[in-house]
Amino acid sequence: MSDKVTQLQSEPEEGGCTKSGCGAGSEPLSHLPEAIRQKVHNHPCYSEQAHHHYARMHVAVAPACNIQCHYCNRKYDCANESRPGVVSELLTSQQAVKKVLAVAANIPQMTVLGVAGPGDPLANPERTLGTFRELAEKAPDIKLCLSTNGLALPKHVEEIAALNVDHVTITINCVDPDIGAQIYPWIFWNNRRVRGRKAAEILIEQQQRGLEMLVAKGVLVKVNSVMIPGVNDQHLKEVSKVVKAKGAFLHNVMPLIAEPEHGTFYGLMGQRSPNNAELQALQDACAGDMAMMRHCRQCRADAVGMLGEDRGAEFTLDKIETMEIDYAAAMERRAQVHAQIEATRSAQAAQVQQGGETLVPISILKRPKAEPPLRPLLVAVASEGMGLVNQHFGHAREFLVYEASTQGVRFIGARKADNYCDGGDSCGDGDAKWSAILKALEGCEVMLCSRIGMGPWEKLEAAGIEPNNEYPMEPIEAAVAAIYRQWQEAGRLHRAAAPRNALSA
Amino acid sequence: MAYQIVAACTNCWACQPLCPSEAIYPAAPHFLIDAKRCTECDGAYSEPQCAAICPIEAAIVDSQGVAVNPPGSLTGIPPERMAAARAEIGAR
Ligand code: SF4
Ligand code: SF4
């Protein structure tokens, strides 16, 4: 591990993100001080490795909000909807505590409880901090985190630190009030509704002050930004620099989700979302400045389970009402499960260390100078977790996208294939589903899964994407590396011609 | 003289803790204002607090029954655009 870390540190121009960390010995967080790495080691949202193994849950205890964002519609709540901030069932602090204990007992991989909405957690301080207070006492093995727009942050920093909340996420879309005025129509501040540039100015000031205060208290701060093409896309590079300088440990750039049917300002006024290539380019540009988070799934405010899955339906109020929870026993079992997971992770890391199959030996791929350059290859992977190629194509609701190049294999991001919708007849037929899948696979030339039916196989081939089911249950990176080698040996990477399923501009 | 919460309310709880008269209470299908208690925030705040934080257009009306936050005033979405989009989506 230490070799790997040194290697990454000695290549500052590459940033910490050029090598993938999934299932491997290093990850984008390896540039962080040891104390922070310890803290995020088993946090599925912050650690790219951990998200294969650990689960998180959000409880929806915070209904009220104190600002309006142009990408949010406070009216929307559809059961099939899985956009961030959306929620079906609002809980009181007591109900939330009960639900957390039930989930932690039934899903021992659960390490993190977050409050993220559906409004702003700190616009509901009693409900949010009340939930934390009780959990800190009853379930001390669970990490607490919250995410906020930052407006009310400075006045709650003291208590957040006192409650031992270990991560706070602030959504910061700009540090320039003129840009902010195009994102936030109003805020509620000092008993008034404040609009326009003034509103953005106050919000930015509070966000920045909150960030500084949290860092001073030793609380980890992550910054989320929504990439809005033509509004803040270029500006986010500046945001990344500013928040890094102030001590944020991660910057997560997420794509705007805007469709007319969501009823948001952006959706209805025709503001477009960024495409995958634009998002990736901006994430790469910001990565030069700090660790980026590429596996973020933009969860609902009541999501339960591993990232990318939602088991919330198993833990509705009436169901948890009937569950008998012995938390002391559950905590013991949780400790055992976590120890097992850590043993698996060390074993995987050790495998990487020995060279073995898992990392592309870069020396092998180093091309002789005279030959034409090898192009990189994007590979989409269907995985249920554990860092393995272990999912049937037909069950995949998202794909993990990896880039293989002469530099090695790196994780690019997770792409949803279900268009933020759980399906159902009302939400689109087979064709709609296929177009969502093909959109998610944009730019990828290989689709790696454990199994796949004949029909989908042919459809993928017709779209210029090569299905591959030859690596079932293998570590993802080893499989991607092996495919890259095969393509190289077959001379397929010399071809300068753009692939058929090209990235659209 | 009293404000009133009407059907558009989404039960977001934002207004309830802010009312200086403790006039707002949760109810089904939506929050209500106790007309006997509501003072329209007179003497307490320059802006009636419930209407100043409510994120939903036309959820709160004044004593004349006029929406304090009319359509378009909070989201910036022109009402015609909203109506056109509704019709378009409904027709699918
Ligand atoms: S107008 Fe003021 S007093 Fe009346 S319900 Fe609203 S907040 Fe309460
Ligand atoms: S703020 Fe508006 S939408 Fe929210 S509960 Fe009060 S009246 Fe209803």
XYZ file of C-alpha atoms and ligand atoms in Angstrom:
613
model
C 0.000 0.000 0.000
C 2.694 2.473 0.969
C 4.455 1.969 -2.384
C 1.314 2.832 -4.158
C 0.750 5.917 -2.067
C 4.248 7.176 -2.676
C 3.806 6.559 -6.330
C 0.690 8.654 -6.452
C 2.207 11.408 -4.396
C 5.225 11.560 -6.610
C 3.054 12.201 -9.629
C 1.271 15.350 -8.604
C 0.550 16.366 -12.177
C -1.530 13.230 -12.539
C -3.534 13.870 -9.403
C -4.661 11.184 -7.024
C -7.437 10.066 -9.321
C -5.678 8.737 -12.345
C -5.457 5.250 -10.957
C -8.565 3.442 -9.987
C -9.001 2.331 -6.448
C -11.889 -0.062 -6.760
C -10.852 -3.306 -5.153
C -7.244 -2.259 -5.465
C -4.561 -1.136 -3.067
C -5.058 2.582 -3.482
C -7.763 5.031 -4.245
C -8.258 8.726 -4.823
C -8.261 9.298 -1.088
C -4.755 7.986 -0.646
C -3.312 11.494 -0.777
C -5.184 12.332 2.440
C -3.575 12.453 5.865
C -3.748 9.156 7.726
C -6.287 10.463 10.265
C -8.780 11.360 7.541
C -8.222 8.123 5.688
C -9.026 6.227 8.870
C -12.265 8.127 9.166
C -13.466 7.531 5.622
C -12.074 4.018 5.269
C -15.450 2.313 5.717
C -17.696 5.102 4.507
C -19.444 3.967 1.321
C -20.131 7.490 0.084
C -16.604 8.820 0.484
C -14.401 5.845 -0.112
C -14.493 4.367 -3.580
C -13.330 1.016 -2.192
C -15.725 0.990 0.715
C -18.766 1.507 -1.476
C -18.375 -2.023 -2.776
C -18.654 -3.420 0.747
C -20.550 -1.132 3.104
C -24.052 0.274 3.165
C -25.491 3.621 4.116
C -28.925 4.870 4.986
C -30.647 8.214 4.974
C -33.579 9.109 7.174
C -36.065 11.687 5.991
C -36.593 13.781 9.095
C -36.023 17.237 7.641
C -38.973 18.456 5.557
C -38.505 22.239 5.671
C -36.126 24.207 3.507
C -34.810 27.742 3.764
C -33.811 28.357 0.154
C -35.083 27.617 -3.343
C -32.818 26.105 -5.994
C -33.760 26.157 -9.661
C -33.124 22.400 -9.939
C -35.514 21.476 -7.154
C -39.286 21.220 -7.108
C -40.674 21.051 -3.599
C -43.932 19.589 -4.829
C -42.597 16.451 -6.397
C -42.897 13.063 -4.792
C -43.481 10.027 -6.942
C -42.892 6.541 -5.533
C -40.946 5.602 -8.674
C -38.729 8.573 -8.361
C -35.159 8.224 -7.175
C -33.771 11.708 -7.632
C -31.772 13.240 -4.782
C -33.846 14.959 -2.160
C -37.013 13.104 -3.047
C -38.704 11.110 -0.324
C -41.943 9.259 0.305
C -42.248 8.917 4.050
C -41.466 11.635 6.545
C -40.270 10.473 9.978
C -40.191 12.035 13.424
C -36.879 11.822 15.293
C -38.214 8.910 17.370
C -39.369 6.991 14.304
C -36.051 7.695 12.597
C -34.067 6.316 15.525
C -36.203 3.187 15.505
C -35.716 2.738 11.775
C -31.940 3.171 12.038
C -31.688 0.545 14.770
C -33.842 -1.857 12.732
C -31.769 -1.389 9.581
C -28.450 -1.611 11.419
C -29.548 -4.868 12.998
C -30.763 -6.351 9.697
C -28.101 -5.004 7.359
C -24.894 -5.347 9.367
C -22.881 -3.745 6.530
C -24.594 -0.471 7.399
C -21.960 1.954 8.703
C -23.343 5.393 8.020
C -26.517 7.272 8.811
C -27.113 10.468 6.905
C -29.703 13.186 7.125
C -30.034 14.875 3.772
C -33.577 16.037 3.481
C -36.005 16.131 1.853
C -35.568 19.803 2.819
C -32.439 21.166 4.479
C -31.351 19.303 7.644
C -30.295 22.522 9.345
C -33.558 24.275 8.513
C -34.988 21.577 10.844
C -32.356 21.642 13.573
C -34.504 20.059 16.281
C -35.464 17.069 14.154
C -32.010 16.533 12.683
C -29.877 17.120 15.756
C -32.461 15.396 17.974
C -32.083 12.250 15.869
C -28.302 12.484 16.121
C -28.377 13.050 19.882
C -30.380 9.887 20.496
C -28.357 7.769 18.073
C -25.027 8.871 19.488
C -26.222 7.312 22.705
C -28.047 4.189 21.460
C -25.901 3.187 18.493
C -22.401 4.538 19.035
C -20.968 2.335 16.271
C -22.823 4.233 13.553
C -21.217 7.209 11.863
C -23.378 10.292 11.532
C -23.346 12.667 8.618
C -25.489 15.416 7.241
C -25.690 17.433 4.105
C -26.780 21.040 3.920
C -27.073 24.063 1.666
C -25.012 25.884 4.302
C -27.303 28.826 4.986
C -27.886 27.888 8.630
C -24.537 26.161 9.066
C -22.501 28.715 11.080
C -24.995 28.825 13.910
C -25.010 25.031 14.312
C -21.304 24.242 13.941
C -20.788 24.123 17.683
C -23.397 21.432 18.256
C -22.444 19.467 15.121
C -18.910 19.174 16.462
C -20.122 18.357 19.976
C -22.296 15.504 18.646
C -19.261 13.986 16.964
C -20.831 14.205 13.502
C -17.923 13.131 11.387
C -18.834 14.325 7.937
C -20.746 17.323 6.683
C -21.524 17.843 3.029
C -22.157 21.381 1.842
C -23.707 21.924 -1.563
C -21.762 24.823 -3.052
C -22.626 25.658 -6.626
C -20.772 28.956 -6.849
C -18.610 31.489 -5.045
C -19.773 34.354 -7.282
C -23.121 36.001 -6.405
C -23.833 36.889 -10.043
C -23.741 33.198 -10.892
C -25.637 32.387 -7.701
C -28.462 34.692 -8.755
C -29.049 32.398 -11.742
C -29.303 29.333 -9.497
C -31.151 30.526 -6.371
C -34.306 32.642 -6.818
C -34.669 33.309 -3.067
C -33.554 32.467 0.442
C -35.293 32.928 3.804
C -32.974 34.977 5.985
C -33.559 36.908 9.214
C -37.334 36.557 8.946
C -37.559 37.816 5.374
C -37.615 36.345 1.916
C -34.516 37.749 0.202
C -34.202 37.534 -3.590
C -31.716 37.928 -6.413
C -28.034 38.764 -6.097
C -28.372 39.755 -2.452
C -29.750 36.299 -1.623
C -26.842 34.575 -3.364
C -24.376 36.852 -1.607
C -25.705 35.923 1.850
C -25.860 32.233 1.006
C -22.284 32.161 -0.312
C -21.008 34.023 2.732
C -22.689 31.593 5.137
C -21.475 28.547 3.187
C -17.887 29.719 3.195
C -17.998 30.678 6.847
C -19.574 27.343 7.776
C -16.877 25.496 5.832
C -14.096 27.375 7.604
C -15.658 26.871 11.045
C -16.143 23.119 10.540
C -12.585 22.665 9.336
C -11.357 24.611 12.365
C -13.307 22.188 14.581
C -11.805 19.184 12.840
C -15.050 18.024 11.206
C -14.581 16.544 7.732
C -16.217 18.596 5.020
C -17.131 17.402 1.555
C -18.413 19.809 -1.074
C -21.084 18.863 -3.591
C -21.615 20.917 -6.719
C -24.288 20.571 -9.356
C -22.900 21.092 -12.847
C -25.248 23.343 -14.796
C -24.063 23.816 -18.389
C -23.763 27.471 -19.348
C -24.362 28.621 -15.768
C -21.592 27.362 -13.494
C -19.730 24.681 -15.445
C -16.580 26.729 -16.033
C -16.881 28.427 -12.649
C -16.759 25.095 -10.771
C -13.021 24.851 -11.352
C -12.684 28.043 -9.307
C -15.057 26.626 -6.663
C -12.897 23.525 -6.454
C -9.775 25.624 -5.800
C -11.453 27.793 -3.168
C -12.975 24.973 -1.147
C -9.804 22.938 -1.278
C -7.795 25.882 0.010
C -10.227 26.162 2.911
C -9.803 22.526 3.831
C -12.650 20.544 2.221
C -11.365 16.994 1.724
C -13.480 15.980 -1.266
C -15.263 17.723 -4.110
C -18.121 15.916 -5.768
C -19.332 17.341 -9.091
C -22.744 15.961 -9.969
C -24.707 16.418 -13.168
C -27.823 18.573 -13.208
C -30.918 16.431 -13.629
C -33.496 18.489 -15.505
C -36.572 17.155 -17.276
C -39.809 19.058 -17.916
C -41.784 16.390 -16.032
C -39.865 17.140 -12.844
C -41.545 20.542 -12.765
C -38.355 22.394 -11.843
C -37.394 25.812 -13.206
C -34.507 24.350 -15.160
C -36.600 21.425 -16.378
C -39.398 23.630 -17.636
C -37.254 26.419 -19.034
C -35.264 24.043 -21.211
C -31.964 24.159 -19.303
C -30.105 21.088 -20.499
C -28.218 18.548 -18.379
C -24.544 17.849 -19.067
C -23.770 14.709 -21.054
C -21.438 12.018 -19.712
C -18.414 13.307 -21.625
C -18.858 16.879 -20.358
C -19.255 15.702 -16.788
C -16.168 13.541 -17.022
C -14.115 16.371 -18.535
C -15.095 18.760 -15.748
C -14.429 16.136 -13.071
C -11.000 15.582 -14.602
C -10.317 19.317 -14.676
C -11.279 19.662 -11.005
C -9.389 16.505 -10.030
C -6.140 18.356 -10.668
C -7.045 20.343 -7.598
C -8.388 17.728 -5.244
C -9.887 14.327 -4.751
C -13.043 13.830 -6.763
C -15.836 11.456 -5.988
C -16.840 9.503 -9.033
C -19.001 6.784 -7.560
C -21.703 9.114 -6.188
C -25.194 7.843 -6.991
C -27.156 10.961 -6.029
C -29.369 9.048 -3.626
C -32.899 9.775 -2.510
C -33.195 11.349 0.931
C -34.547 8.066 2.330
C -32.282 5.593 0.552
C -31.344 2.397 2.422
C -28.674 -0.138 1.497
C -25.551 -0.379 -0.613
C -24.913 2.537 -2.963
C -26.936 2.024 -6.096
C -29.584 -0.047 -4.380
C -32.520 1.002 -2.256
C -34.013 -1.406 0.264
C -36.189 1.265 1.843
C -39.351 -0.708 1.109
C -38.265 -3.390 3.604
C -38.183 -0.859 6.411
C -41.388 1.135 6.212
C -42.938 2.399 9.433
C -45.473 -0.399 9.790
C -42.768 -3.011 9.193
C -40.292 -1.641 11.729
C -43.134 -1.333 14.221
C -43.301 -5.149 14.359
C -39.528 -5.745 14.506
C -37.947 -6.690 17.822
C -34.451 -5.276 17.985
C -31.801 -6.359 20.468
C -29.230 -3.725 19.618
C -26.534 -4.992 21.947
C -26.567 -8.332 20.122
C -26.825 -6.595 16.772
C -23.790 -4.488 17.565
C -21.741 -7.594 18.245
C -22.799 -9.156 14.979
C -22.054 -5.920 13.160
C -18.542 -5.869 14.584
C -17.993 -9.442 13.312
C -19.304 -8.654 9.841
C -17.135 -5.552 9.630
C -14.087 -7.581 10.654
C -14.855 -10.086 7.888
C -15.211 -7.328 5.327
C -11.908 -5.829 6.401
C -10.232 -9.237 6.076
C -11.588 -9.541 2.512
C -10.420 -6.048 1.674
C -6.906 -6.666 3.000
C -6.756 -9.885 1.007
C -7.811 -8.057 -2.161
C -5.265 -5.340 -1.486
C -2.555 -7.933 -0.899
C -3.394 -9.604 -4.202
C -2.846 -6.278 -5.917
C 0.433 -5.789 -4.100
C 1.805 -9.074 -5.370
C 1.262 -7.811 -8.856
C -0.567 -10.941 -9.893
C -3.371 -10.310 -12.326
C -5.062 -7.410 -10.745
C -3.242 -4.370 -12.013
C -2.133 -3.902 -15.554
C 1.628 -4.121 -15.386
C 2.280 -0.756 -16.938
C 5.667 -1.748 -18.287
C 4.030 -4.362 -20.520
C 1.732 -1.782 -21.953
C 4.378 0.859 -22.474
C 4.492 1.105 -26.225
C 7.740 1.203 -28.148
C 8.331 4.802 -29.174
C 7.938 4.226 -32.890
C 4.445 2.798 -32.761
C 1.307 4.879 -33.019
C -0.225 5.761 -29.658
C -2.678 3.346 -28.077
C -6.044 4.862 -27.376
C -7.855 4.336 -24.092
C -10.829 1.987 -23.847
C -13.996 2.567 -21.845
C -15.490 -0.570 -20.307
C -18.905 -0.662 -18.620
C -19.289 -3.204 -15.809
C -22.404 -4.771 -14.274
C -21.612 -5.426 -10.605
C -23.561 -6.120 -7.437
C -20.647 -5.104 -5.236
C -17.512 -6.556 -3.607
C -15.524 -5.156 -6.526
C -16.418 -8.168 -8.695
C -17.926 -8.761 -12.124
C -20.933 -10.482 -10.616
C -24.153 -9.191 -12.109
C -26.431 -10.432 -14.881
C -26.788 -7.767 -17.558
C -30.559 -7.935 -17.242
C -30.420 -7.067 -13.544
C -28.118 -4.091 -13.892
C -29.700 -0.807 -12.976
C -26.433 1.011 -13.267
C -23.027 0.441 -14.811
C -19.601 1.153 -13.358
C -17.503 2.708 -16.073
C -13.748 2.102 -16.143
C -11.137 3.545 -18.426
C -8.220 1.344 -19.402
C -5.220 3.064 -20.942
C -1.466 2.733 -21.009
C -1.535 4.482 -17.625
C -3.516 1.667 -16.018
C -7.156 1.143 -15.120
C -9.177 3.852 -13.456
C -12.744 4.178 -12.281
C -14.605 6.922 -14.134
C -18.027 6.848 -12.558
C -21.316 5.063 -12.044
C -24.027 5.627 -14.608
C -27.665 4.878 -14.002
C -29.393 2.832 -16.652
C -32.891 3.369 -15.349
C -33.184 7.076 -15.840
C -33.777 7.775 -12.160
C -36.944 5.757 -12.212
C -37.796 2.386 -10.739
C -39.757 1.440 -13.789
C -43.278 0.198 -13.813
C -45.550 0.328 -16.817
C -46.239 4.021 -16.486
C -42.591 4.858 -16.688
C -41.731 3.643 -20.137
C -41.724 0.530 -22.246
C -38.878 -1.720 -23.322
C -37.704 0.761 -25.934
C -37.413 3.556 -23.380
C -35.441 1.232 -21.153
C -33.088 0.330 -23.988
C -32.474 3.910 -24.882
C -31.669 4.626 -21.218
C -29.217 1.713 -21.203
C -27.565 2.818 -24.425
C -27.300 6.351 -23.099
C -25.599 5.049 -19.967
C -23.187 3.048 -22.107
C -22.310 6.056 -24.251
C -18.659 5.943 -25.251
C -18.128 2.429 -23.878
C -16.871 -0.211 -26.292
C -17.166 -3.225 -23.993
C -19.911 -4.224 -21.555
C -18.661 -6.631 -18.915
C -21.148 -8.726 -16.941
C -21.424 -12.190 -15.386
C -24.189 -13.369 -17.729
C -26.291 -11.988 -20.553
C -29.136 -13.270 -22.711
C -28.928 -13.792 -26.474
C -31.319 -10.966 -27.369
C -29.552 -8.238 -25.410
C -26.212 -9.581 -26.672
C -27.251 -8.966 -30.262
C -28.737 -5.581 -29.472
C -25.525 -4.425 -27.812
C -23.430 -5.671 -30.725
C -25.684 -3.840 -33.132
C -25.031 -0.671 -31.122
C -21.271 -1.155 -31.468
C -20.739 -2.371 -27.903
C -19.014 -5.694 -27.346
C -20.667 -7.796 -24.621
C -18.247 -9.862 -22.537
C -19.212 -12.536 -19.989
C -15.840 -14.278 -19.753
C -14.874 -12.991 -16.295
C -17.714 -13.964 -13.945
C -16.838 -13.398 -10.252
C -13.429 -11.950 -11.154
C -12.178 -8.681 -9.667
C -13.301 -5.869 -11.963
C -9.924 -4.278 -12.506
C -8.212 -7.551 -13.377
C -10.917 -8.236 -15.960
C -10.726 -4.754 -17.469
C -6.937 -4.969 -17.607
C -7.106 -8.372 -19.305
C -9.517 -7.058 -21.926
C -7.265 -4.087 -22.612
C -4.337 -6.444 -23.145
C -6.403 -8.572 -25.553
C -7.407 -5.526 -27.529
C -3.837 -4.370 -27.613
C -2.567 -7.746 -28.807
C -5.250 -7.890 -31.477
C -4.080 -4.478 -32.663
C -7.476 -2.971 -31.985
C -6.094 -0.051 -29.994
C -3.909 1.316 -32.761
C -6.961 2.155 -34.757
C -7.256 5.906 -34.636
C -10.804 5.765 -35.908
C -13.421 6.720 -33.365
C -15.464 3.819 -32.044
C -18.968 3.371 -33.371
C -20.628 4.093 -30.078
C -18.796 7.406 -29.878
C -19.200 10.010 -27.209
C -21.672 12.501 -28.505
C -20.796 16.124 -28.094
C -58.150 39.266 9.752
C -56.279 36.080 9.171
C -54.177 34.264 6.627
C -55.252 30.857 5.423
C -53.460 27.744 4.144
C -55.183 26.145 1.149
C -55.006 22.961 -0.905
C -51.665 23.622 -2.652
C -49.803 23.149 0.674
C -47.363 20.216 0.586
C -47.047 19.837 4.364
C -43.389 20.806 4.410
C -43.471 22.112 7.994
C -41.464 25.242 7.157
C -44.074 27.748 8.329
C -45.202 26.068 11.533
C -42.282 26.837 13.877
C -42.014 30.433 12.638
C -45.496 31.649 13.525
C -45.245 34.130 16.404
C -48.879 33.425 17.348
C -48.639 29.628 17.307
C -51.562 29.666 14.930
C -50.298 27.013 12.509
C -50.925 23.313 13.076
C -50.539 20.109 11.072
C -53.808 18.624 9.834
C -55.070 16.358 7.064
C -54.919 16.789 4.131
C -52.774 19.874 4.797
C -51.594 22.357 7.445
C -54.102 24.900 8.740
C -54.051 28.324 10.341
C -56.248 28.933 13.342
C -58.060 32.116 12.258
C -58.720 33.115 15.862
C -55.006 33.140 16.653
C -53.476 34.552 13.457
C -52.468 38.198 13.815
C -51.035 38.463 10.287
C -47.781 38.941 12.188
C -48.868 42.509 12.903
C -46.408 44.181 15.245
C -44.111 41.159 15.273
C -42.586 41.057 11.775
C -42.694 43.207 8.686
C -43.474 40.150 6.557
C -46.045 37.547 7.600
C -43.688 34.707 8.461
C -45.656 31.808 7.009
C -45.896 33.511 3.628
C -42.268 34.626 3.748
C -40.896 31.066 3.933
C -43.573 29.004 2.180
C -41.978 27.495 -0.970
C -45.261 26.687 -2.660
C -46.999 29.270 -4.791
C -50.654 29.924 -3.914
C -50.561 27.746 -0.780
C -51.247 30.722 1.510
C -53.951 33.316 0.927
C -54.660 36.588 2.743
C -57.918 37.635 4.371
C -59.293 38.564 0.929
C -58.538 35.072 -0.372
C -55.735 36.408 -2.599
C -52.602 34.261 -2.951
C -49.742 35.950 -1.135
C -47.226 34.195 -3.393
C -48.945 34.080 -6.796
C -47.942 31.600 -9.538
C -44.492 32.376 -10.924
C -43.468 34.547 -7.981
C -41.321 31.946 -6.207
C -40.082 29.573 -8.886
C -39.656 32.149 -11.620
C -41.479 29.791 -13.993
C -43.957 31.860 -16.058
C -47.467 30.467 -15.407
C -48.083 30.086 -19.175
C -44.981 27.926 -19.501
C -46.119 25.793 -16.576
C -49.613 25.385 -18.055
C -48.221 24.470 -21.476
C -45.881 21.872 -19.966
C -48.713 20.372 -17.931
C -50.892 20.034 -21.018
C -48.035 18.547 -23.006
C -47.135 15.987 -20.350
C -50.799 15.170 -19.659
C -51.399 14.438 -23.350
C -48.709 11.753 -23.557
S -49.543 35.384 9.211
Fe -48.136 35.301 10.949
S -49.516 34.959 12.653
Fe -50.688 34.444 10.878
S -50.356 32.266 10.602
Fe -48.832 33.284 9.342
S -47.074 33.366 10.680
Fe -48.809 32.964 12.014
S -44.735 26.390 4.350
Fe -46.377 26.340 2.842
S -46.289 24.281 1.967
Fe -45.081 24.253 3.844
S -46.516 23.528 5.402
Fe -46.571 25.761 5.448
S -48.233 26.307 4.047
Fe -47.735 24.181 3.656
